[in-house]
Tab-separated table of C-alpha atoms in Angstrom:
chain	number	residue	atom	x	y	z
A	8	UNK	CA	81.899	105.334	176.632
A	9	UNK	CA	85.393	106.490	175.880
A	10	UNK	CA	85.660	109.840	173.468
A	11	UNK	CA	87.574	107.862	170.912
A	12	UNK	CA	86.094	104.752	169.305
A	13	UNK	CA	86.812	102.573	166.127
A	14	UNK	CA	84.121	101.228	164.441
A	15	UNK	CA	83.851	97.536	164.373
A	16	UNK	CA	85.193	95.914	161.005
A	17	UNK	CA	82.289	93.373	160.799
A	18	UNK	CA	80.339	92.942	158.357
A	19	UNK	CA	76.703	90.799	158.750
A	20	UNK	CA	74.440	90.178	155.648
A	21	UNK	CA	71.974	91.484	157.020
A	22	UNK	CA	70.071	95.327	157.924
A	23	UNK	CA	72.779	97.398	159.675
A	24	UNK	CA	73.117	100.807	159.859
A	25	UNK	CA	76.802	100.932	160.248
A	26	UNK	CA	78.049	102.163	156.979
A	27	UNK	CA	80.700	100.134	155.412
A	28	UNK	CA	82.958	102.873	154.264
A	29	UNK	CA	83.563	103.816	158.345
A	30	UNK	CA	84.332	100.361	159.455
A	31	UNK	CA	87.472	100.442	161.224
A	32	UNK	CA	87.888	103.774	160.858
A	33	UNK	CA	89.184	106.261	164.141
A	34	UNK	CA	86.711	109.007	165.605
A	35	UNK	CA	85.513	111.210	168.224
A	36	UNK	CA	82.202	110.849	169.978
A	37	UNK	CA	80.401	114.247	169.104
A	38	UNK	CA	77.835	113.708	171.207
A	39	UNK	CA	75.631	110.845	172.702
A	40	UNK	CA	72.151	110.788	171.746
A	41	UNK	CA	70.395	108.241	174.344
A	42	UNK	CA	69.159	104.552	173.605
A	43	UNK	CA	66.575	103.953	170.889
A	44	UNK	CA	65.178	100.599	169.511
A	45	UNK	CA	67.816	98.540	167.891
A	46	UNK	CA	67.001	98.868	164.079
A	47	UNK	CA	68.746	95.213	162.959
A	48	UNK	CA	65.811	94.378	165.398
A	49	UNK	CA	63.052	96.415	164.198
A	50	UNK	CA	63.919	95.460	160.289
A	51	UNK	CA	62.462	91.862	160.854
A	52	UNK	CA	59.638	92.797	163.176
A	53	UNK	CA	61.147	91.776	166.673
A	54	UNK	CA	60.957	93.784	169.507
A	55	UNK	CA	63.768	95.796	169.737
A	56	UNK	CA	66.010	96.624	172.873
A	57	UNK	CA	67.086	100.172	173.183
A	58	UNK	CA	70.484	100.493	172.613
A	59	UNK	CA	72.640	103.216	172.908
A	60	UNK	CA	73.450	105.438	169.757
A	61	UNK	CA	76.074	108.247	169.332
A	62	UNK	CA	76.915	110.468	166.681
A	63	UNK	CA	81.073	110.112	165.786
A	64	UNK	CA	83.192	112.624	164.111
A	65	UNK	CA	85.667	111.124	161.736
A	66	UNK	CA	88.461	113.336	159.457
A	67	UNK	CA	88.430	113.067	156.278
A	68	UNK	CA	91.767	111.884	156.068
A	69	UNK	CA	91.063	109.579	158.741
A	70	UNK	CA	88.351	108.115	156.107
A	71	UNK	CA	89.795	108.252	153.012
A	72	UNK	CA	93.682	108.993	153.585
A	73	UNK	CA	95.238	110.494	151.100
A	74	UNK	CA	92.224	110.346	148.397
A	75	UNK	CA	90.122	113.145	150.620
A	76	UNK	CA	89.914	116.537	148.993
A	77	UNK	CA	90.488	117.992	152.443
A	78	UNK	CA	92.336	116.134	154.621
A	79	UNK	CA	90.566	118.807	157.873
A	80	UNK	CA	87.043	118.517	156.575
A	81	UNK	CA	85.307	115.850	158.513
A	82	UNK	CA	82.249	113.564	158.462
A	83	UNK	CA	79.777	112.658	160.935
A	84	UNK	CA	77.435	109.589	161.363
A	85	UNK	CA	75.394	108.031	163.573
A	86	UNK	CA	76.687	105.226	165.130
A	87	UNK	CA	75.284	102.877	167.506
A	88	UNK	CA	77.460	101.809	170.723
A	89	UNK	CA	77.288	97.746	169.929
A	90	UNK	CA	79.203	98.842	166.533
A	91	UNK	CA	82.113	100.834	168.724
A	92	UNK	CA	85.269	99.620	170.457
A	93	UNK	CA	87.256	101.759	172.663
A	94	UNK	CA	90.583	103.081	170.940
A	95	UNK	CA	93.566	105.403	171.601
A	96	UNK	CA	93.599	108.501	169.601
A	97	UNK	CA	95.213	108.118	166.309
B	18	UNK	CA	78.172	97.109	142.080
B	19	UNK	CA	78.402	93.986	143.151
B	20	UNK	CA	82.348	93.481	143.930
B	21	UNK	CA	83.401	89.665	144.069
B	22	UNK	CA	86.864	91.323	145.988
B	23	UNK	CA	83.996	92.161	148.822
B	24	UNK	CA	81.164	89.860	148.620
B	25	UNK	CA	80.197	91.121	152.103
B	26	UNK	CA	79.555	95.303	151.226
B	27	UNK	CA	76.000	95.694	149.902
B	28	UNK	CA	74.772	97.431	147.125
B	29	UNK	CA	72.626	100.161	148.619
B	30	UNK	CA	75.845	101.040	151.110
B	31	UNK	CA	77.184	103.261	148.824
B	32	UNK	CA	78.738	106.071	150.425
B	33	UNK	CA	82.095	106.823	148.882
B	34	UNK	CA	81.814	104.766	145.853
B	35	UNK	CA	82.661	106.768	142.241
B	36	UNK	CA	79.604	107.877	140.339
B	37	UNK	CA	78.812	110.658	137.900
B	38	UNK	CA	77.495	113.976	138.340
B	39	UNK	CA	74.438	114.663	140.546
B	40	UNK	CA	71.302	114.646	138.676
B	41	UNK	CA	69.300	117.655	138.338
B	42	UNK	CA	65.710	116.704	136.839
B	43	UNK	CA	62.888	117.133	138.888
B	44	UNK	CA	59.335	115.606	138.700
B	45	UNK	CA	56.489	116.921	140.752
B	46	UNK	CA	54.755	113.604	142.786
B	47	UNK	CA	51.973	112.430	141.181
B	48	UNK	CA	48.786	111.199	143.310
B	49	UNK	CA	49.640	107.620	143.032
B	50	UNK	CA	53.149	108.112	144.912
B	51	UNK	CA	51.418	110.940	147.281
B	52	UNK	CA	49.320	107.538	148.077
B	53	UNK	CA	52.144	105.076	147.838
B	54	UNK	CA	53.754	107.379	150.562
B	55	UNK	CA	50.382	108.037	152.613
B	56	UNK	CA	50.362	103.913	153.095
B	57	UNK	CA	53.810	104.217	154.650
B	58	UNK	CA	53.212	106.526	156.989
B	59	UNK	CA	49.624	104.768	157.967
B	60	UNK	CA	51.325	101.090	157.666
B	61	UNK	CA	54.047	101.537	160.147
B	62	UNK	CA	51.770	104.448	162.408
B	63	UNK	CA	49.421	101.501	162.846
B	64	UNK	CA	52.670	98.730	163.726
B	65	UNK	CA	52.567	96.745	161.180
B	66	UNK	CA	55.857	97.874	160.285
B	67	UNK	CA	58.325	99.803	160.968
B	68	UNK	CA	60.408	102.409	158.550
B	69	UNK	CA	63.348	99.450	159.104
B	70	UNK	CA	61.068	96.774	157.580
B	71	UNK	CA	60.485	98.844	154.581
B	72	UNK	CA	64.709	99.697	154.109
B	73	UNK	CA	65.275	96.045	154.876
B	74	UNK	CA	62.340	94.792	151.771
B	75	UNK	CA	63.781	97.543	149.600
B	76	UNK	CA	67.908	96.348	150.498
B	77	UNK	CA	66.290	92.715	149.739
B	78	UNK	CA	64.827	93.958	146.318
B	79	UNK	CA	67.906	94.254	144.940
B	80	UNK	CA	70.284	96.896	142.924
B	81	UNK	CA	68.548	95.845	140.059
B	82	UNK	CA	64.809	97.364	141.341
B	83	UNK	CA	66.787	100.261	142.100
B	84	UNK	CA	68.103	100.803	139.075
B	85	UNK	CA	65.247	99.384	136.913
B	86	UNK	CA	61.862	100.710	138.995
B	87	UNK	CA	61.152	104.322	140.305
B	88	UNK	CA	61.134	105.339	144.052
B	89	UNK	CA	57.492	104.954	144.699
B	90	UNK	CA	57.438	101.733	142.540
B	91	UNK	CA	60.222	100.398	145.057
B	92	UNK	CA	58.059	101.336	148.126
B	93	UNK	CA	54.831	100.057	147.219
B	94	UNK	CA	56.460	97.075	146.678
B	95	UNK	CA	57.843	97.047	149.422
B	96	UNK	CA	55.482	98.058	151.518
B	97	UNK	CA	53.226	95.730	150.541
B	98	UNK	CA	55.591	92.971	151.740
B	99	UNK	CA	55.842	94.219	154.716
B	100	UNK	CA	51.998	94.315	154.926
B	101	UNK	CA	51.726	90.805	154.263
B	102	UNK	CA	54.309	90.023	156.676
B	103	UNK	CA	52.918	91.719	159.087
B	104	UNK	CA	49.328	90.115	158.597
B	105	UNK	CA	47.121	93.271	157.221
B	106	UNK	CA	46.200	91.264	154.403
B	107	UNK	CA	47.008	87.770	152.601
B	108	UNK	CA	48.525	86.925	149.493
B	109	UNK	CA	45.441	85.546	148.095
B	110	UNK	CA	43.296	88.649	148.600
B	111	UNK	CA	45.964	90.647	147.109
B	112	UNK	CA	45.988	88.646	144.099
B	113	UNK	CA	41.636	88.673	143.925
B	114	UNK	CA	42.092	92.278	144.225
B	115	UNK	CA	44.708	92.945	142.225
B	116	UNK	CA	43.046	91.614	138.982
B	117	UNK	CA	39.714	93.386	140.105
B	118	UNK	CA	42.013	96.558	139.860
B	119	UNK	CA	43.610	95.384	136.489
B	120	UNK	CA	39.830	94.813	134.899
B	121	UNK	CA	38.372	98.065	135.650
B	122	UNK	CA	40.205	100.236	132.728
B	123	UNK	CA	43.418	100.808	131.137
B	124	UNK	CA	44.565	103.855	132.851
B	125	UNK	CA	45.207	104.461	136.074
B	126	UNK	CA	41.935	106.876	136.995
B	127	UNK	CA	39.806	104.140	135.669
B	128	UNK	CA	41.071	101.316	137.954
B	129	UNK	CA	41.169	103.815	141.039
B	130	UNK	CA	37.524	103.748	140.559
B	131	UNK	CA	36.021	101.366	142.722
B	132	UNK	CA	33.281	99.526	141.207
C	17	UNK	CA	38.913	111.483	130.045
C	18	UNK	CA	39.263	110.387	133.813
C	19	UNK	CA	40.228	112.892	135.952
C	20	UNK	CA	40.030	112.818	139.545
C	21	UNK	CA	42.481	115.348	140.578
C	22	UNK	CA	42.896	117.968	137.586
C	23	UNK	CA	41.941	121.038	140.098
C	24	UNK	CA	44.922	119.995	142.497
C	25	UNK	CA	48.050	121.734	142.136
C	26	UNK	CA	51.640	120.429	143.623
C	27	UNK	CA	52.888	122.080	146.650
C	28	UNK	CA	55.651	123.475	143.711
C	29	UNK	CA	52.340	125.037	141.882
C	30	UNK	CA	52.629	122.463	139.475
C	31	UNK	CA	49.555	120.437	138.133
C	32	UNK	CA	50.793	116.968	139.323
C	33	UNK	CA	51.161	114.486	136.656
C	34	UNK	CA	48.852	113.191	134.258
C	35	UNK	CA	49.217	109.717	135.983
C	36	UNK	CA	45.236	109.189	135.549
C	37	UNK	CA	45.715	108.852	131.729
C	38	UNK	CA	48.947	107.196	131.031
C	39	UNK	CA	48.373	102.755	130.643
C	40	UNK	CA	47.899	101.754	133.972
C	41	UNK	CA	51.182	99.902	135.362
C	42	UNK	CA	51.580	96.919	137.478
C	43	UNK	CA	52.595	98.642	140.543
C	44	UNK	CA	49.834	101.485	140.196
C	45	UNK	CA	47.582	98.562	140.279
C	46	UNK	CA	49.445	97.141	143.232
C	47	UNK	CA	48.736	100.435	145.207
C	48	UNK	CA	45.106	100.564	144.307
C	49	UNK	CA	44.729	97.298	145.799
C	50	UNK	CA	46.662	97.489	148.896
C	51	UNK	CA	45.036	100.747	149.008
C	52	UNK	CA	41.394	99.320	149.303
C	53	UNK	CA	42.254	96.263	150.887
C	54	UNK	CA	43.726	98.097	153.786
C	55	UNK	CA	40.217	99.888	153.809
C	56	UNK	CA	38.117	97.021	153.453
C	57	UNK	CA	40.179	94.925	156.233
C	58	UNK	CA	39.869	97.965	158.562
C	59	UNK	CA	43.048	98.896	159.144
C	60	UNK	CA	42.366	102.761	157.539
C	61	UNK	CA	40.298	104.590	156.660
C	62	UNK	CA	39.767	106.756	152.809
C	63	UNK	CA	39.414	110.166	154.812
C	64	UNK	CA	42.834	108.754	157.023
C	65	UNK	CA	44.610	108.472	153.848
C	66	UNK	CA	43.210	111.624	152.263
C	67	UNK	CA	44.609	113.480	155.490
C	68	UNK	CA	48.246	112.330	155.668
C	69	UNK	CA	48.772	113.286	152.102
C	70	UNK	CA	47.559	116.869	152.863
C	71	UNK	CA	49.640	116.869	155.668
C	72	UNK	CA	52.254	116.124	153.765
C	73	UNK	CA	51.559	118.217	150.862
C	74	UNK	CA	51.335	121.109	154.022
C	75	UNK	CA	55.007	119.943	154.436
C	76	UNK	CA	57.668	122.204	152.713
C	77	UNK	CA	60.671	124.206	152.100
C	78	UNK	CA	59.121	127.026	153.660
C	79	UNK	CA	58.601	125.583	156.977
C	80	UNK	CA	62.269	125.631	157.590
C	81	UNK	CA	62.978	128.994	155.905
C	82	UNK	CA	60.411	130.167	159.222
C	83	UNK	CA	62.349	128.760	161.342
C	84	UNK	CA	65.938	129.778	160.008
C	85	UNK	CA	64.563	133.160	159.939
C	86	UNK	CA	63.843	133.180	163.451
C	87	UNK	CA	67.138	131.513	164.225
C	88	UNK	CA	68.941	134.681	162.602
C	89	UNK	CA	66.656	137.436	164.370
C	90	UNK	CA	65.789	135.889	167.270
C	91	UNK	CA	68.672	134.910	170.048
C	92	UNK	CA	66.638	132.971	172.210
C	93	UNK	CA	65.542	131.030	169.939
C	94	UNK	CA	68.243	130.361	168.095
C	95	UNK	CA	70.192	129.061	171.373
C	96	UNK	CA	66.940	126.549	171.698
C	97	UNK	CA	67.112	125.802	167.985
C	98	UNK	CA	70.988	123.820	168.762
C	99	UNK	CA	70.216	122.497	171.835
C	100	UNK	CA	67.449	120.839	170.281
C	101	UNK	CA	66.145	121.491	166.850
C	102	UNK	CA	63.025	119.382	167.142
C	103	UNK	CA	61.468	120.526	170.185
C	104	UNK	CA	61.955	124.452	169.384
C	105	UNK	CA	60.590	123.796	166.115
C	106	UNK	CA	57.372	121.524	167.632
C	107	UNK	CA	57.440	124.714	170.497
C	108	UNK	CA	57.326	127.397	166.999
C	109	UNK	CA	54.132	125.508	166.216
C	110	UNK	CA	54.728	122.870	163.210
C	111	UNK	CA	53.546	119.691	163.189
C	112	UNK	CA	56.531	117.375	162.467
C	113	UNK	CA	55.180	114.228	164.463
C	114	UNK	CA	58.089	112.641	166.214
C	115	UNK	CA	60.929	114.311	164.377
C	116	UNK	CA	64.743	113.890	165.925
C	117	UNK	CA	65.972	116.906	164.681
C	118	UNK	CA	69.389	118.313	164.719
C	119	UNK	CA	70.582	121.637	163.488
C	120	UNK	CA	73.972	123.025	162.216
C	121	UNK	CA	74.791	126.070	161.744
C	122	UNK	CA	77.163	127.772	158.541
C	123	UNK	CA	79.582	129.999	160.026
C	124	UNK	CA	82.378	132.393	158.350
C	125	UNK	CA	84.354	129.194	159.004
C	126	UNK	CA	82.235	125.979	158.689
C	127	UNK	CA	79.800	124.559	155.814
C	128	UNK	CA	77.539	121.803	156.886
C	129	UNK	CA	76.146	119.637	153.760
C	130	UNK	CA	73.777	116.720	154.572
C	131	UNK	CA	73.358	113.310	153.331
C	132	UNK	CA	72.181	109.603	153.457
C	133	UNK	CA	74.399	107.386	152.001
C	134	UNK	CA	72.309	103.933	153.209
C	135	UNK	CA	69.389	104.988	151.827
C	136	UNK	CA	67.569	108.947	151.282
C	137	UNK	CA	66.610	109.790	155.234
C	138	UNK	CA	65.605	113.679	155.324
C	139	UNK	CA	63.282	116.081	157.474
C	140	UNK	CA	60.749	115.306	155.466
C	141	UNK	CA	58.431	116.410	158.202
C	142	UNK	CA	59.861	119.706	158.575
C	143	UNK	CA	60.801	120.477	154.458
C	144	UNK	CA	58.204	117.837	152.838
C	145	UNK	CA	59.458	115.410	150.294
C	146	UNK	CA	63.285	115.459	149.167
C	147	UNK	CA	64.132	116.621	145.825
C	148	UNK	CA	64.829	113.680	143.213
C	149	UNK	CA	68.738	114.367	143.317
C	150	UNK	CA	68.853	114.048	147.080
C	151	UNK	CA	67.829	109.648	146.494
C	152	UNK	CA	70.227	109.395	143.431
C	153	UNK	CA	73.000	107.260	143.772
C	154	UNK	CA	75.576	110.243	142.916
C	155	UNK	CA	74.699	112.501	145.702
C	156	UNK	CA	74.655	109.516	148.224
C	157	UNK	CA	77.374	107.860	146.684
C	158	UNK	CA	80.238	110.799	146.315
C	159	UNK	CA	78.909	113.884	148.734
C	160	UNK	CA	80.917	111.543	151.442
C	161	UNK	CA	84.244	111.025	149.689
C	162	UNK	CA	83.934	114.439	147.237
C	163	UNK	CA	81.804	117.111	149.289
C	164	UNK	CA	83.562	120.336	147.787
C	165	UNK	CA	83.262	118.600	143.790
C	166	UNK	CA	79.192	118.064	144.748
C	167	UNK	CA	79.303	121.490	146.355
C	168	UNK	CA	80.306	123.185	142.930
C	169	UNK	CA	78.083	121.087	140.918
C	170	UNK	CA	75.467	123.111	142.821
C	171	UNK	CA	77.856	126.058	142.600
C	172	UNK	CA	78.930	126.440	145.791
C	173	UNK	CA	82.382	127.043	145.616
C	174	UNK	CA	83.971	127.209	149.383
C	175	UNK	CA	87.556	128.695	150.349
C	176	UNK	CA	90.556	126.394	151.210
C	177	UNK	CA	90.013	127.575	154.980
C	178	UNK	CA	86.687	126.721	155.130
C	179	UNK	CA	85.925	123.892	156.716
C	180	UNK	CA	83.435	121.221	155.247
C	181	UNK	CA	81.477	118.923	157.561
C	182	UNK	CA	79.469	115.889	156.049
C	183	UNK	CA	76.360	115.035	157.829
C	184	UNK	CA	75.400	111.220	157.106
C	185	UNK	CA	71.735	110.381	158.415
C	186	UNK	CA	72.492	106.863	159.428
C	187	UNK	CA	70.272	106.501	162.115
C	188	UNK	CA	67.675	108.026	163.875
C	189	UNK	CA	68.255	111.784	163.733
C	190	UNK	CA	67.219	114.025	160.922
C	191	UNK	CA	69.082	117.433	160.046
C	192	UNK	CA	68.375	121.253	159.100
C	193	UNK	CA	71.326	123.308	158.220
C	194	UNK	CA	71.281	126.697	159.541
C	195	UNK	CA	72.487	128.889	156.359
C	196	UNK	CA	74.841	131.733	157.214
C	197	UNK	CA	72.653	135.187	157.321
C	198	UNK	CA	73.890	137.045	154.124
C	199	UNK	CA	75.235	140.229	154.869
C	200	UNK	CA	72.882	143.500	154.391
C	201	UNK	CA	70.098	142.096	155.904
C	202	UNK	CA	70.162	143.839	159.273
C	203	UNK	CA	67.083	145.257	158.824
C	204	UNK	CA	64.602	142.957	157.158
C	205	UNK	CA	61.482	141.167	159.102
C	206	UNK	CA	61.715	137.900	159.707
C	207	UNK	CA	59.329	137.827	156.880
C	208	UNK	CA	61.454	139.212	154.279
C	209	UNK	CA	64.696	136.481	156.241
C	210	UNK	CA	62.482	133.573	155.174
C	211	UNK	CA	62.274	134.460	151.487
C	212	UNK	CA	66.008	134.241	151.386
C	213	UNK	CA	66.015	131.280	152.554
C	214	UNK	CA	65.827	128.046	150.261
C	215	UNK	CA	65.146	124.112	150.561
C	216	UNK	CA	68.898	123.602	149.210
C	217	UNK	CA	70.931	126.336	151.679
C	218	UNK	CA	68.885	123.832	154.338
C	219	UNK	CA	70.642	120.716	152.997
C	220	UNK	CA	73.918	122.331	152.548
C	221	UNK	CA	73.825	122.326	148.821
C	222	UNK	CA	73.157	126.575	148.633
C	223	UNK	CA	73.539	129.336	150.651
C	224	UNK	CA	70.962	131.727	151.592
C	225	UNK	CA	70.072	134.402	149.011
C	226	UNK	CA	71.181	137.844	148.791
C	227	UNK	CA	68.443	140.914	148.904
């Protein structure tokens, strides 16, 4: 996986745990966690394959531009791979 | 808030939307929500659910239950659908036991006793 | 009047709430029944129940304030702590079950403040329950967008050249913030550490008390 992903901008009806206020938004992988049972699985009693999950670093201006109180503080999520594309750094 | 510009966001993904200042009122758990939380824990330990399920019922439920009903309101309920879904009991003993519960007394230690 | 608990106290030292005498609601009576119906059906047990909610009552603050203590005095530890917060605390000898844990650690620098925004994940079996505030839909809704406004609402007021970092517990990990040690305590037990120590500096909402 690249260091710098975008989160993907879809957004499904259903149980994600991509929130919507980092979709499309630029970060840095932080680190990699491993694989762990795909929750939009889990949520309606499948079995779940393990899918990769990583924790992203995003600015807060990257976020929320020129609204964020400090445009160096950042925010970090959990993110799983499927929800990731590969990007150039902003 | 529902937002007709965004039909798509849902209301519990709320990180970043405006709201007022954090509340600071505290309420020491009562027995019934140290239960309501014990039946979590032994529901999905036991797989038949997982801690998904239960965020997927309570998403489902609505912004309304979460403004409207308290947090261990919005997990037994939830909970319990997921029990039913998940075949721990049916519908129709919930609703035999349910009004067993109900007859036994007006308050809450009364109907916990079983008769 | 029925009373089936009135010797119990909260973990806080509270009496818990008169629930027993108060008109019985619909979803009370909803958790009485799945209650015994999960008995009856075998699926648990009365004693099973009885058990997890002492073991989570056994859950609290003070856990954590241990282990931040030992963080502070105890280099080794400490370097096990942020390589991986859940097995050093399971090696320290609490019983969190299959906790993920991550900790991060305040610096002269950085201030770490954690948060859910998709719904109210915490290390609850590290620091027990979360407080009410943690669930409401102000701290998950703004501690994203406005960390340093939430920050003085709990009156933590943070330098320009500190750095904040926002936590959000999207997925499977949990998080403990490591407070910053307060100056002056060079000398105290890891005892006297933990009392300084509180449930909010571990969410990033405080800082660790001053002797």
């Amino acid at each position: 996986m690249t260091q710098t992903v975008r989160v993907k901008t879809l957004m499904p009806p259903g149980h994600v745990r991509t929130p919507a206020y980092l979709r499309g938004k630029i970060g840095v992988i932080e680190r990699s966690l491993g694989a762990f049972p795909n929750p939009e699985d889990l949520a309606y009693g499948h079995s779940a394959a393990a899918k990769p999950l990583h924790r992203v670093r995003f600015t807060m201006a990257e976020v929320w531009g020129d609204a964020a109180e400090n445009p160096d503080d950042t925010l970090d999520a959990e993110i799983y791979e499927h929800w990731l594309d590969p990007c150039d750094a902003p | 808030m529902f937002d007709p510009e965004n039909p798509a966001r849902r209301w519990h993904d709320m990180g970043g939307n405006a709201a007022g200042p954090v509340p600071t009122d505290q309420h020491d758990f009562s027995m019934w929500e140290k239960r309501v939380d014990a039946l979590m824990i032994i529901g999905s330990a036991k797989g038949y659910f997982t801690v998904d399920g239960l965020r997927r019922v309570l998403e489902d439920m609505g912004e309304d239950a979460f403004e409207k009903m308290t947090y261990y309101e919005r997990w037994i309920a939830s909970v319990n659908q997921n029990l039913i879904e998940g075949g721990a009991y049916t519908t129709a003993q919930l609703a035999e036991k349910m009004a067993q519960v109900a007859a036994r007394g007006d308050t809450y230690g009364d109907a916990a006793k079983p008769t | 009047m029925p009373h089936d608990h009135h010797d119990h106290l909260s973990p806080s030292g509270h009496p818990y709430r008169a629930d027993d005498d108060t008109s019985l609601s619909y979803w009370q009576t909803m958790e009485i029944a799945v209650r015994e119906l999960l008995v009856e059906n075998g699926v648990t047990t009365a004693a099973e129940i009885a058990v997890q909610i002492e073991t989570m009552d056994a859950r609290n603050p003070s856990n954590g304030a241990k282990v931040v203590a030992r963080a502070w005095a105890d280099p080794a530890f400490h370097a096990a702590l942020m390589d991986n917060a859940g097995d050093a605390t399971r090696d320290m000898g609490f019983d969190i079950g299959p906790l993920k844990l991550i900790a991060v650690e305040n610096t002269a620098d950085v201030h770490n403040m954690i948060v859910c925004t998709l719904c109210s994940c915490y290390p609850r079996n590290l620091l027990g329950l979360p407080p009410d505030w943690y669930k409401s839909r102000a701290y998950r809704s703004r501690t994203v967008r406005e960390p340093r406004s939430v920050l003085a609402e709990f009156g933590v007021n943070l330098a320009d050249t500190t750095q904040v970092r926002v936590h959000d517990s999207t997925a499977d990990m949990r998080y403990i913030v490591i407070p910053a040690r307060p100056q002056g305590t060079e000398n105290m037990s890891q005892t006297e550490l933990a009392a300084l120590v509180t449930r909010d500096s571990m969410i990033g909402t405080g800082v660790a008390k001053t002797p």
